[in-house]
PDB file of C-alpha atoms and ligand atoms in Angstrom:
ATOM      1  CA  MET A 611    -101.892-118.017 -93.225  1.00  0.00           C
ATOM      2  CA  LEU A 612     -99.191-115.498 -94.077  1.00  0.00           C
ATOM      3  CA  LYS A 613     -96.303-117.227 -92.289  1.00  0.00           C
ATOM      4  CA  GLY A 614     -93.521-118.261 -94.667  1.00  0.00           C
ATOM      5  CA  ARG A 615     -95.023-116.578 -97.764  1.00  0.00           C
ATOM      6  CA  HIS A 616     -93.302-114.332-100.316  1.00  0.00           C
ATOM      7  CA  LEU A 617     -94.683-110.920-101.318  1.00  0.00           C
ATOM      8  CA  ILE A 618     -93.809-110.295-104.967  1.00  0.00           C
ATOM      9  CA  ASP A 619     -96.993-108.814-106.428  1.00  0.00           C
ATOM     10  CA  PRO A 620     -99.746-106.648-104.844  1.00  0.00           C
ATOM     11  CA  GLU A 621    -102.283-109.393-105.551  1.00  0.00           C
ATOM     12  CA  ASP A 622    -100.317-112.134-103.743  1.00  0.00           C
ATOM     13  CA  PHE A 623    -102.440-111.647-100.627  1.00  0.00           C
ATOM     14  CA  THR A 624    -106.235-111.840-100.378  1.00  0.00           C
ATOM     15  CA  LEU A 625    -108.204-108.834 -99.153  1.00  0.00           C
ATOM     16  CA  ASP A 626    -108.717-110.649 -95.820  1.00  0.00           C
ATOM     17  CA  GLU A 627    -104.971-111.221 -95.504  1.00  0.00           C
ATOM     18  CA  LEU A 628    -104.345-107.529 -96.225  1.00  0.00           C
ATOM     19  CA  GLU A 629    -106.846-106.661 -93.515  1.00  0.00           C
ATOM     20  CA  GLU A 630    -104.902-108.889 -91.079  1.00  0.00           C
ATOM     21  CA  ILE A 631    -101.750-106.868 -91.845  1.00  0.00           C
ATOM     22  CA  PHE A 632    -103.542-103.515 -91.482  1.00  0.00           C
ATOM     23  CA  SER A 633    -105.159-104.568 -88.177  1.00  0.00           C
ATOM     24  CA  LEU A 634    -101.776-105.517 -86.783  1.00  0.00           C
ATOM     25  CA  ALA A 635    -100.326-102.212 -88.087  1.00  0.00           C
ATOM     26  CA  ASP A 636    -103.137-100.413 -86.189  1.00  0.00           C
ATOM     27  CA  GLU A 637    -102.126-102.201 -82.985  1.00  0.00           C
ATOM     28  CA  ILE A 638     -98.452-101.356 -83.523  1.00  0.00           C
ATOM     29  CA  ILE A 639     -99.267 -97.674 -84.156  1.00  0.00           C
ATOM     30  CA  GLU A 640    -101.358 -97.651 -80.966  1.00  0.00           C
ATOM     31  CA  ASN A 641     -98.684 -99.209 -78.759  1.00  0.00           C
ATOM     32  CA  PRO A 642     -95.315 -99.721 -80.526  1.00  0.00           C
ATOM     33  CA  LYS A 643     -93.474-100.631 -77.297  1.00  0.00           C
ATOM     34  CA  ALA A 644     -95.604-103.746 -76.921  1.00  0.00           C
ATOM     35  CA  PHE A 645     -93.980-105.113 -80.091  1.00  0.00           C
ATOM     36  CA  ASN A 646     -90.341-104.143 -79.502  1.00  0.00           C
ATOM     37  CA  LYS A 647     -89.140-107.679 -78.692  1.00  0.00           C
ATOM     38  CA  ILE A 648     -91.284-109.882 -80.906  1.00  0.00           C
ATOM     39  CA  CYS A 649     -88.526-110.392 -83.509  1.00  0.00           C
ATOM     40  CA  ASP A 650     -85.757-110.978 -80.966  1.00  0.00           C
ATOM     41  CA  GLY A 651     -83.386-113.511 -82.575  1.00  0.00           C
ATOM     42  CA  TYR A 652     -84.634-112.925 -86.141  1.00  0.00           C
ATOM     43  CA  LEU A 653     -82.570-111.367 -88.900  1.00  0.00           C
ATOM     44  CA  LEU A 654     -83.618-109.355 -91.980  1.00  0.00           C
ATOM     45  CA  GLY A 655     -81.518-109.570 -95.153  1.00  0.00           C
ATOM     46  CA  SER A 656     -81.758-106.134 -96.768  1.00  0.00           C
ATOM     47  CA  LEU A 657     -80.589-106.445-100.389  1.00  0.00           C
ATOM     48  CA  PHE A 658     -80.806-103.182-102.284  1.00  0.00           C
ATOM     49  CA  PHE A 659     -79.423-103.381-105.808  1.00  0.00           C
ATOM     50  CA  GLU A 660     -80.858 -99.915-106.520  1.00  0.00           C
ATOM     51  CA  PRO A 661     -80.921 -96.651-104.479  1.00  0.00           C
ATOM     52  CA  SER A 662     -83.579 -96.194-101.822  1.00  0.00           C
ATOM     53  CA  THR A 663     -84.253 -94.042 -98.782  1.00  0.00           C
ATOM     54  CA  ARG A 664     -87.758 -94.925 -97.596  1.00  0.00           C
ATOM     55  CA  THR A 665     -88.082 -98.582 -98.535  1.00  0.00           C
ATOM     56  CA  ARG A 666     -84.676 -99.678 -97.253  1.00  0.00           C
ATOM     57  CA  LEU A 667     -84.622 -97.542 -94.127  1.00  0.00           C
ATOM     58  CA  SER A 668     -88.247 -98.272 -93.223  1.00  0.00           C
ATOM     59  CA  PHE A 669     -87.648-102.038 -93.592  1.00  0.00           C
ATOM     60  CA  GLU A 670     -84.489-101.820 -91.510  1.00  0.00           C
ATOM     61  CA  SER A 671     -86.135 -99.552 -88.892  1.00  0.00           C
ATOM     62  CA  ALA A 672     -89.124-101.894 -88.839  1.00  0.00           C
ATOM     63  CA  MET A 673     -86.957-104.942 -88.050  1.00  0.00           C
ATOM     64  CA  LEU A 674     -84.895-103.065 -85.444  1.00  0.00           C
ATOM     65  CA  ARG A 675     -88.052-101.690 -83.782  1.00  0.00           C
ATOM     66  CA  LEU A 676     -89.379-105.265 -83.556  1.00  0.00           C
ATOM     67  CA  GLY A 677     -86.233-106.312 -81.687  1.00  0.00           C
ATOM     68  CA  GLY A 678     -84.589-108.072 -84.653  1.00  0.00           C
ATOM     69  CA  THR A 679     -81.345-107.345 -86.494  1.00  0.00           C
ATOM     70  CA  VAL A 680     -80.368-106.551 -90.087  1.00  0.00           C
ATOM     71  CA  VAL A 681     -77.609-107.564 -92.518  1.00  0.00           C
ATOM     72  CA  GLY A 682     -77.291-106.558 -96.140  1.00  0.00           C
ATOM     73  CA  PHE A 683     -76.043-104.060 -98.670  1.00  0.00           C
ATOM     74  CA  SER A 684     -77.270-100.880-100.283  1.00  0.00           C
ATOM     75  CA  GLU A 685     -74.503-100.760-102.866  1.00  0.00           C
ATOM     76  CA  PRO A 686     -74.431-103.989-104.912  1.00  0.00           C
ATOM     77  CA  ASN A 687     -70.802-103.392-105.930  1.00  0.00           C
ATOM     78  CA  SER A 688     -69.839-104.104-102.329  1.00  0.00           C
ATOM     79  CA  SER A 689     -71.249-107.651-102.658  1.00  0.00           C
ATOM     80  CA  SER A 690     -70.106-110.585-104.795  1.00  0.00           C
ATOM     81  CA  VAL A 691     -72.580-109.475-107.463  1.00  0.00           C
ATOM     82  CA  ALA A 692     -69.609-107.323-108.605  1.00  0.00           C
ATOM     83  CA  LYS A 693     -67.708-110.584-109.266  1.00  0.00           C
ATOM     84  CA  GLY A 694     -70.525-111.915-111.442  1.00  0.00           C
ATOM     85  CA  GLU A 695     -72.550-113.919-108.888  1.00  0.00           C
ATOM     86  CA  SER A 696     -76.062-114.662-110.130  1.00  0.00           C
ATOM     87  CA  LEU A 697     -79.197-113.425-108.380  1.00  0.00           C
ATOM     88  CA  PRO A 698     -80.351-116.977-107.449  1.00  0.00           C
ATOM     89  CA  ASP A 699     -76.959-117.730-105.876  1.00  0.00           C
ATOM     90  CA  THR A 700     -76.995-114.449-103.927  1.00  0.00           C
ATOM     91  CA  ILE A 701     -80.511-115.133-102.659  1.00  0.00           C
ATOM     92  CA  ARG A 702     -79.730-118.773-101.731  1.00  0.00           C
ATOM     93  CA  THR A 703     -76.697-117.616 -99.793  1.00  0.00           C
ATOM     94  CA  VAL A 704     -78.457-114.823 -97.894  1.00  0.00           C
ATOM     95  CA  ALA A 705     -81.261-117.278 -97.052  1.00  0.00           C
ATOM     96  CA  CYS A 706     -78.615-119.332 -95.186  1.00  0.00           C
ATOM     97  CA  TYR A 707     -77.973-116.368 -92.884  1.00  0.00           C
ATOM     98  CA  ALA A 708     -81.263-114.438 -92.603  1.00  0.00           C
ATOM     99  CA  ASP A 709     -84.895-115.307 -91.725  1.00  0.00           C
ATOM    100  CA  ILE A 710     -86.567-112.930 -94.189  1.00  0.00           C
ATOM    101  CA  ILE A 711     -85.318-110.886 -97.176  1.00  0.00           C
ATOM    102  CA  ALA A 712     -86.375-107.492 -98.541  1.00  0.00           C
ATOM    103  CA  MET A 713     -84.949-106.921-102.005  1.00  0.00           C
ATOM    104  CA  ARG A 714     -85.000-104.051-104.490  1.00  0.00           C
ATOM    105  CA  HIS A 715     -83.723-104.753-108.000  1.00  0.00           C
ATOM    106  CA  PRO A 716     -83.550-102.652-111.198  1.00  0.00           C
ATOM    107  CA  LYS A 717     -84.752-105.524-113.417  1.00  0.00           C
ATOM    108  CA  GLU A 718     -88.490-106.082-113.879  1.00  0.00           C
ATOM    109  CA  GLY A 719     -89.399-109.596-112.727  1.00  0.00           C
ATOM    110  CA  ALA A 720     -86.175-110.143-110.723  1.00  0.00           C
ATOM    111  CA  PRO A 721     -87.998-111.101-107.465  1.00  0.00           C
ATOM    112  CA  ASN A 722     -90.277-113.485-109.345  1.00  0.00           C
ATOM    113  CA  PHE A 723     -87.207-115.121-110.892  1.00  0.00           C
ATOM    114  CA  ALA A 724     -85.424-115.316-107.526  1.00  0.00           C
ATOM    115  CA  SER A 725     -88.314-116.509-105.343  1.00  0.00           C
ATOM    116  CA  PRO A 726     -88.157-120.247-106.244  1.00  0.00           C
ATOM    117  CA  PHE A 727     -84.567-120.235-104.943  1.00  0.00           C
ATOM    118  CA  CYS A 728     -85.522-118.597-101.661  1.00  0.00           C
ATOM    119  CA  GLU A 729     -86.473-120.837 -98.732  1.00  0.00           C
ATOM    120  CA  ILE A 730     -87.395-117.893 -96.510  1.00  0.00           C
ATOM    121  CA  PRO A 731     -89.968-115.106 -97.151  1.00  0.00           C
ATOM    122  CA  LEU A 732     -88.815-112.822 -99.980  1.00  0.00           C
ATOM    123  CA  ILE A 733     -90.330-109.349-100.187  1.00  0.00           C
ATOM    124  CA  ASN A 734     -90.218-107.327-103.378  1.00  0.00           C
ATOM    125  CA  GLY A 735     -89.044-103.811-102.465  1.00  0.00           C
ATOM    126  CA  GLY A 736     -89.512-102.612-106.050  1.00  0.00           C
ATOM    127  CA  ASP A 737     -88.476-104.230-109.353  1.00  0.00           C
ATOM    128  CA  GLY A 738     -87.552-101.784-112.107  1.00  0.00           C
ATOM    129  CA  GLY A 739     -90.555-100.015-113.599  1.00  0.00           C
ATOM    130  CA  HIS A 740     -92.824-102.968-112.746  1.00  0.00           C
ATOM    131  CA  GLN A 741     -94.266-103.318-109.217  1.00  0.00           C
ATOM    132  CA  HIS A 742     -93.707-102.077-105.654  1.00  0.00           C
ATOM    133  CA  PRO A 743     -96.110-104.033-103.423  1.00  0.00           C
ATOM    134  CA  THR A 744     -94.912-102.754-100.048  1.00  0.00           C
ATOM    135  CA  GLN A 745     -95.334 -99.152-101.204  1.00  0.00           C
ATOM    136  CA  THR A 746     -98.887-100.229-101.983  1.00  0.00           C
ATOM    137  CA  LEU A 747     -99.335-101.577 -98.441  1.00  0.00           C
ATOM    138  CA  THR A 748     -98.134 -98.149 -97.284  1.00  0.00           C
ATOM    139  CA  ASP A 749    -100.559 -96.373 -99.616  1.00  0.00           C
ATOM    140  CA  LEU A 750    -103.486 -98.582 -98.589  1.00  0.00           C
ATOM    141  CA  LEU A 751    -102.836 -98.146 -94.875  1.00  0.00           C
ATOM    142  CA  THR A 752    -102.714 -94.360 -95.382  1.00  0.00           C
ATOM    143  CA  ILE A 753    -105.968 -94.392 -97.365  1.00  0.00           C
ATOM    144  CA  ARG A 754    -107.575 -96.592 -94.687  1.00  0.00           C
ATOM    145  CA  VAL A 755    -106.594 -94.108 -91.956  1.00  0.00           C
ATOM    146  CA  ALA A 756    -107.547 -90.990 -93.952  1.00  0.00           C
ATOM    147  CA  LYS A 757    -110.701 -92.187 -95.691  1.00  0.00           C
ATOM    148  CA  LYS A 758    -111.856 -95.057 -93.422  1.00  0.00           C
ATOM    149  CA  ARG A 759    -112.686 -97.095 -96.520  1.00  0.00           C
ATOM    150  CA  PHE A 760    -111.284 -98.351 -99.840  1.00  0.00           C
ATOM    151  CA  ASP A 761    -114.493 -98.555-101.861  1.00  0.00           C
ATOM    152  CA  ASN A 762    -116.257 -95.898-103.944  1.00  0.00           C
ATOM    153  CA  LEU A 763    -113.254 -93.577-104.221  1.00  0.00           C
ATOM    154  CA  VAL A 764    -112.133 -91.534-107.214  1.00  0.00           C
ATOM    155  CA  VAL A 765    -108.379 -92.006-107.436  1.00  0.00           C
ATOM    156  CA  GLY A 766    -106.309 -89.630-109.568  1.00  0.00           C
ATOM    157  CA  VAL A 767    -102.829 -90.866-110.472  1.00  0.00           C
ATOM    158  CA  CYS A 768    -100.648 -88.154-111.931  1.00  0.00           C
ATOM    159  CA  GLY A 769     -97.214 -87.954-113.550  1.00  0.00           C
ATOM    160  CA  ASP A 770     -95.065 -90.760-114.887  1.00  0.00           C
ATOM    161  CA  LEU A 771     -97.588 -93.566-115.203  1.00  0.00           C
ATOM    162  CA  LYS A 772     -95.414 -95.497-117.655  1.00  0.00           C
ATOM    163  CA  PHE A 773     -92.373 -96.138-115.473  1.00  0.00           C
ATOM    164  CA  GLY A 774     -93.942 -95.441-112.053  1.00  0.00           C
ATOM    165  CA  ARG A 775     -94.074 -98.885-110.431  1.00  0.00           C
ATOM    166  CA  THR A 776     -95.934 -97.536-107.401  1.00  0.00           C
ATOM    167  CA  VAL A 777     -98.812 -96.490-109.673  1.00  0.00           C
ATOM    168  CA  HIS A 778     -98.961 -99.913-111.356  1.00  0.00           C
ATOM    169  CA  SER A 779     -99.171-101.617-107.972  1.00  0.00           C
ATOM    170  CA  LEU A 780    -101.706 -99.131-106.602  1.00  0.00           C
ATOM    171  CA  ILE A 781    -104.027 -99.586-109.600  1.00  0.00           C
ATOM    172  CA  LYS A 782    -103.771-103.371-109.223  1.00  0.00           C
ATOM    173  CA  ALA A 783    -104.574-103.160-105.527  1.00  0.00           C
ATOM    174  CA  MET A 784    -107.331-100.525-105.576  1.00  0.00           C
ATOM    175  CA  SER A 785    -109.110-102.166-108.516  1.00  0.00           C
ATOM    176  CA  ARG A 786    -109.997-105.029-106.138  1.00  0.00           C
ATOM    177  CA  TYR A 787    -112.391-102.784-104.187  1.00  0.00           C
ATOM    178  CA  GLU A 788    -115.988-101.965-105.199  1.00  0.00           C
ATOM    179  CA  GLY A 789    -116.803 -98.781-107.056  1.00  0.00           C
ATOM    180  CA  VAL A 790    -113.259 -97.392-107.355  1.00  0.00           C
ATOM    181  CA  LYS A 791    -112.735 -95.130-110.385  1.00  0.00           C
ATOM    182  CA  PHE A 792    -109.387 -94.000-111.775  1.00  0.00           C
ATOM    183  CA  ILE A 793    -108.485 -90.745-113.475  1.00  0.00           C
ATOM    184  CA  MET A 794    -105.050 -91.140-115.031  1.00  0.00           C
ATOM    185  CA  ILE A 795    -103.284 -87.839-115.649  1.00  0.00           C
ATOM    186  CA  SER A 796    -100.100 -87.965-117.727  1.00  0.00           C
ATOM    187  CA  PRO A 797     -98.432 -86.723-120.886  1.00  0.00           C
ATOM    188  CA  ASN A 798     -99.163 -88.946-123.881  1.00  0.00           C
ATOM    189  CA  GLU A 799     -95.659 -90.489-123.731  1.00  0.00           C
ATOM    190  CA  LEU A 800     -96.034 -91.461-120.059  1.00  0.00           C
ATOM    191  CA  LYS A 801     -99.419 -93.219-120.064  1.00  0.00           C
ATOM    192  CA  VAL A 802     -99.881 -96.476-118.110  1.00  0.00           C
ATOM    193  CA  PRO A 803     -98.530 -99.587-119.869  1.00  0.00           C
ATOM    194  CA  ASN A 804    -101.033-101.543-121.956  1.00  0.00           C
ATOM    195  CA  TYR A 805    -100.941-104.522-119.608  1.00  0.00           C
ATOM    196  CA  ILE A 806    -102.376-102.345-116.810  1.00  0.00           C
ATOM    197  CA  ARG A 807    -105.106-101.017-119.111  1.00  0.00           C
ATOM    198  CA  ASN A 808    -105.953-104.391-120.693  1.00  0.00           C
ATOM    199  CA  GLU A 809    -105.312-106.984-118.001  1.00  0.00           C
ATOM    200  CA  ILE A 810    -106.527-104.982-115.012  1.00  0.00           C
ATOM    201  CA  LEU A 811    -108.778-102.042-115.863  1.00  0.00           C
ATOM    202  CA  ASP A 812    -110.552-103.452-118.927  1.00  0.00           C
ATOM    203  CA  ALA A 813    -110.527-107.052-117.694  1.00  0.00           C
ATOM    204  CA  LYS A 814    -112.232-106.050-114.437  1.00  0.00           C
ATOM    205  CA  ASN A 815    -114.538-103.514-116.087  1.00  0.00           C
ATOM    206  CA  ILE A 816    -113.144-100.680-113.964  1.00  0.00           C
ATOM    207  CA  GLU A 817    -114.272 -97.153-114.820  1.00  0.00           C
ATOM    208  CA  TYR A 818    -111.349 -94.925-115.834  1.00  0.00           C
ATOM    209  CA  MET A 819    -110.426 -91.933-117.933  1.00  0.00           C
ATOM    210  CA  GLU A 820    -107.096 -90.641-119.253  1.00  0.00           C
ATOM    211  CA  VAL A 821    -106.409 -86.906-119.433  1.00  0.00           C
ATOM    212  CA  GLU A 822    -103.358 -84.691-119.873  1.00  0.00           C
ATOM    213  CA  ARG A 823    -104.331 -81.723-117.654  1.00  0.00           C
ATOM    214  CA  LEU A 824    -104.586 -81.962-113.871  1.00  0.00           C
ATOM    215  CA  GLU A 825    -106.606 -78.724-113.746  1.00  0.00           C
ATOM    216  CA  GLU A 826    -109.446 -80.401-115.693  1.00  0.00           C
ATOM    217  CA  VAL A 827    -110.079 -83.059-113.055  1.00  0.00           C
ATOM    218  CA  ILE A 828    -108.642 -82.056-109.668  1.00  0.00           C
ATOM    219  CA  ASP A 829    -112.097 -81.071-108.333  1.00  0.00           C
ATOM    220  CA  LYS A 830    -113.395 -84.634-108.924  1.00  0.00           C
ATOM    221  CA  LEU A 831    -110.765 -86.498-106.901  1.00  0.00           C
ATOM    222  CA  ASP A 832    -110.921 -88.138-103.463  1.00  0.00           C
ATOM    223  CA  ILE A 833    -107.235 -89.071-103.704  1.00  0.00           C
ATOM    224  CA  LEU A 834    -104.532 -87.387-105.758  1.00  0.00           C
ATOM    225  CA  TYR A 835    -101.509 -89.679-106.100  1.00  0.00           C
ATOM    226  CA  MET A 836     -98.612 -87.609-107.428  1.00  0.00           C
ATOM    227  CA  THR A 837     -95.460 -89.217-108.841  1.00  0.00           C
ATOM    228  CA  ARG A 838     -92.127 -87.951-110.077  1.00  0.00           C
ATOM    229  CA  VAL A 839     -90.902 -88.478-113.630  1.00  0.00           C
ATOM    230  CA  GLN A 840     -88.556 -91.473-113.282  1.00  0.00           C
ATOM    231  CA  ARG A 841     -85.312 -90.115-114.702  1.00  0.00           C
ATOM    232  CA  GLU A 842     -83.429 -93.407-114.195  1.00  0.00           C
ATOM    233  CA  ARG A 843     -85.780 -95.293-116.555  1.00  0.00           C
ATOM    234  CA  PHE A 844     -85.483 -92.906-119.526  1.00  0.00           C
ATOM    235  CA  PHE A 845     -83.414 -93.877-122.531  1.00  0.00           C
ATOM    236  CA  ASN A 846     -82.371 -90.298-123.237  1.00  0.00           C
ATOM    237  CA  GLU A 847     -81.887 -87.221-121.080  1.00  0.00           C
ATOM    238  CA  ALA A 848     -83.544 -84.840-123.578  1.00  0.00           C
ATOM    239  CA  ASP A 849     -86.901 -86.640-123.200  1.00  0.00           C
ATOM    240  CA  TYR A 850     -86.588 -86.507-119.418  1.00  0.00           C
ATOM    241  CA  ILE A 851     -85.865 -82.773-119.454  1.00  0.00           C
ATOM    242  CA  ARG A 852     -88.807 -82.127-121.763  1.00  0.00           C
ATOM    243  CA  LEU A 853     -91.236 -84.071-119.555  1.00  0.00           C
ATOM    244  CA  LYS A 854     -89.914 -83.609-116.016  1.00  0.00           C
ATOM    245  CA  ASP A 855     -91.997 -80.558-115.118  1.00  0.00           C
ATOM    246  CA  SER A 856     -95.222 -81.714-116.755  1.00  0.00           C
ATOM    247  CA  TYR A 857     -97.093 -81.373-113.450  1.00  0.00           C
ATOM    248  CA  ILE A 858     -96.406 -79.072-110.537  1.00  0.00           C
ATOM    249  CA  LEU A 859     -98.969 -79.144-107.742  1.00  0.00           C
ATOM    250  CA  ASP A 860     -99.192 -75.763-106.005  1.00  0.00           C
ATOM    251  CA  LYS A 861    -101.547 -73.855-103.703  1.00  0.00           C
ATOM    252  CA  GLU A 862    -103.507 -72.459-106.609  1.00  0.00           C
ATOM    253  CA  LYS A 863    -104.323 -75.925-107.994  1.00  0.00           C
ATOM    254  CA  MET A 864    -105.115 -77.186-104.473  1.00  0.00           C
ATOM    255  CA  SER A 865    -107.695 -74.391-104.132  1.00  0.00           C
ATOM    256  CA  HIS A 866    -109.844 -76.235-106.728  1.00  0.00           C
ATOM    257  CA  ALA A 867    -109.680 -79.609-104.924  1.00  0.00           C
ATOM    258  CA  LYS A 868    -112.278 -81.027-102.510  1.00  0.00           C
ATOM    259  CA  ASP A 869    -111.810 -80.131 -98.837  1.00  0.00           C
ATOM    260  CA  ASP A 870    -111.356 -83.811 -97.987  1.00  0.00           C
ATOM    261  CA  MET A 871    -109.182 -84.815-100.933  1.00  0.00           C
ATOM    262  CA  ILE A 872    -105.870 -86.281 -99.808  1.00  0.00           C
ATOM    263  CA  VAL A 873    -102.560 -85.856-101.637  1.00  0.00           C
ATOM    264  CA  LEU A 874    -100.308 -88.909-101.584  1.00  0.00           C
ATOM    265  CA  HIS A 875     -96.839 -89.327-103.077  1.00  0.00           C
ATOM    266  CA  PRO A 876     -94.564 -92.354-102.676  1.00  0.00           C
ATOM    267  CA  LEU A 877     -91.590 -89.906-102.541  1.00  0.00           C
ATOM    268  CA  PRO A 878     -88.912 -88.940-103.386  1.00  0.00           C
ATOM    269  CA  ARG A 879     -90.379 -85.695-104.661  1.00  0.00           C
ATOM    270  CA  VAL A 880     -88.445 -83.601-107.160  1.00  0.00           C
ATOM    271  CA  THR A 881     -90.447 -80.629-108.508  1.00  0.00           C
ATOM    272  CA  GLU A 882     -93.950 -82.093-108.840  1.00  0.00           C
ATOM    273  CA  ILE A 883     -95.274 -80.811-105.496  1.00  0.00           C
ATOM    274  CA  LYS A 884     -94.268 -77.324-104.385  1.00  0.00           C
ATOM    275  CA  MET A 885     -93.160 -77.087-100.757  1.00  0.00           C
ATOM    276  CA  GLU A 886     -95.928 -74.526-100.195  1.00  0.00           C
ATOM    277  CA  VAL A 887     -98.397 -77.467-100.337  1.00  0.00           C
ATOM    278  CA  ASP A 888     -96.701 -79.303 -97.438  1.00  0.00           C
ATOM    279  CA  ASP A 889     -98.607 -77.356 -94.760  1.00  0.00           C
ATOM    280  CA  ASP A 890    -101.997 -78.038 -96.336  1.00  0.00           C
ATOM    281  CA  PRO A 891    -103.872 -80.515 -94.074  1.00  0.00           C
ATOM    282  CA  ARG A 892    -104.705 -82.491 -97.225  1.00  0.00           C
ATOM    283  CA  ALA A 893    -100.997 -83.205 -97.844  1.00  0.00           C
ATOM    284  CA  TRP A 894    -100.523 -86.710 -96.432  1.00  0.00           C
ATOM    285  CA  TYR A 895     -97.215 -87.751 -98.043  1.00  0.00           C
ATOM    286  CA  PHE A 896     -94.950 -87.510 -94.997  1.00  0.00           C
ATOM    287  CA  ARG A 897     -97.526 -89.243 -92.786  1.00  0.00           C
ATOM    288  CA  GLN A 898     -97.646 -91.860 -95.584  1.00  0.00           C
ATOM    289  CA  ALA A 899     -93.857 -92.376 -95.289  1.00  0.00           C
ATOM    290  CA  LYS A 900     -94.295 -93.008 -91.545  1.00  0.00           C
ATOM    291  CA  TYR A 901     -97.118 -95.494 -92.104  1.00  0.00           C
ATOM    292  CA  GLY A 902     -94.670 -97.280 -94.431  1.00  0.00           C
ATOM    293  CA  MET A 903     -92.571 -98.270 -91.446  1.00  0.00           C
ATOM    294  CA  PHE A 904     -95.553 -99.437 -89.368  1.00  0.00           C
ATOM    295  CA  VAL A 905     -97.027-101.523 -92.164  1.00  0.00           C
ATOM    296  CA  ARG A 906     -93.627-103.119 -92.831  1.00  0.00           C
ATOM    297  CA  MET A 907     -93.395-103.982 -89.099  1.00  0.00           C
ATOM    298  CA  ALA A 908     -96.759-105.720 -89.422  1.00  0.00           C
ATOM    299  CA  LEU A 909     -95.716-107.455 -92.647  1.00  0.00           C
ATOM    300  CA  ILE A 910     -92.448-108.771 -91.189  1.00  0.00           C
ATOM    301  CA  ALA A 911     -94.266-110.059 -88.078  1.00  0.00           C
ATOM    302  CA  LYS A 912     -96.918-111.815 -90.172  1.00  0.00           C
ATOM    303  CA  LEU A 913     -94.459-113.429 -92.627  1.00  0.00           C
ATOM    304  CA  LEU A 914     -92.283-114.652 -89.757  1.00  0.00           C
ATOM    305  CA  GLY A 915     -95.347-115.812 -87.832  1.00  0.00           C
ATOM    306  CA  VAL A 916     -94.348-114.007 -84.629  1.00  0.00           C
ATOM    307  CA  ARG A 917     -96.647-112.100 -82.298  1.00  0.00           C
TER     308      ARG A 917
HETATM  309  N1   CP B2433     -91.223 -94.773-102.088  1.00  0.00           N
HETATM  310  C1   CP B2433     -90.005 -95.313-102.315  1.00  0.00           C
HETATM  311  O1   CP B2433     -89.882 -96.429-102.828  1.00  0.00           O
HETATM  312  O2   CP B2433     -88.966 -94.521-101.942  1.00  0.00           O
HETATM  313  P1   CP B2433     -87.437 -94.959-102.000  1.00  0.00           P
HETATM  314  O3   CP B2433     -87.071 -95.102-103.459  1.00  0.00           O
HETATM  315  O4   CP B2433     -86.693 -93.859-101.309  1.00  0.00           O
HETATM  316  O5   CP B2433     -87.319 -96.289-101.301  1.00  0.00           O
END
């Protein structure tokens, strides 16, 4: 039963519950008009304490396309946070007005801290460099459409694996399926945090390797998940500038990949995928952004318990 639940971490829902969300997303994709009134009278609180294009606008589009309405802010200085209001007080207040909340916050663990104060479903739209579970729903729905399965896939994650919350959530989620192997491609300074290696990969006996060069492994991948170097999480600009162009996917590199490999990227992209790759049928990242709206429609409907 998903009605009334929070979504803070990618493992909050069972695999069967995820399947329920994906099945509903399939139905919505098939016939979106059939769902355009199901949230009539419901209101989404959209609280974005950090910049966003896809997550905020896809949540807001999702609610509007379900017939609901939206209140919120995308600039925290326009709310009473600027006067020193605490996160629990902000959440308690918005829960008086809205039926469901999507929140992005720069501090790791903020949604976990806020959720006990929230009497309505609270959805983590990304917390600092920690987790981004609804991006993972987006990624999984895209993989399900493209590959027709989650098991026995070789998943390459490339770029900023230290600060990239979408990668942390994807590894958590994909490591729940049989026979998935990870190839983690990053500079030494941007490797995945130890808790991902120890508490997820090693604890579950998942096969993985860590390499620095994409060229060494691109021919082995079923999925290539590119990420940008997360400038906003660096302590100094010089390190960012040194590392920002570590990986640039271009046509030449794509020529060594499998014909049915798919390229995913949570976006925004900076320089890590050249625009010349966009026309390659294996480039799925803009389709992925669209699936993000459909899966959030399904998530909102399930958490509100409407049909
Ligand atoms: N993928 C993602 O989280 O994008 P935004 O930062 O634009 O929301």
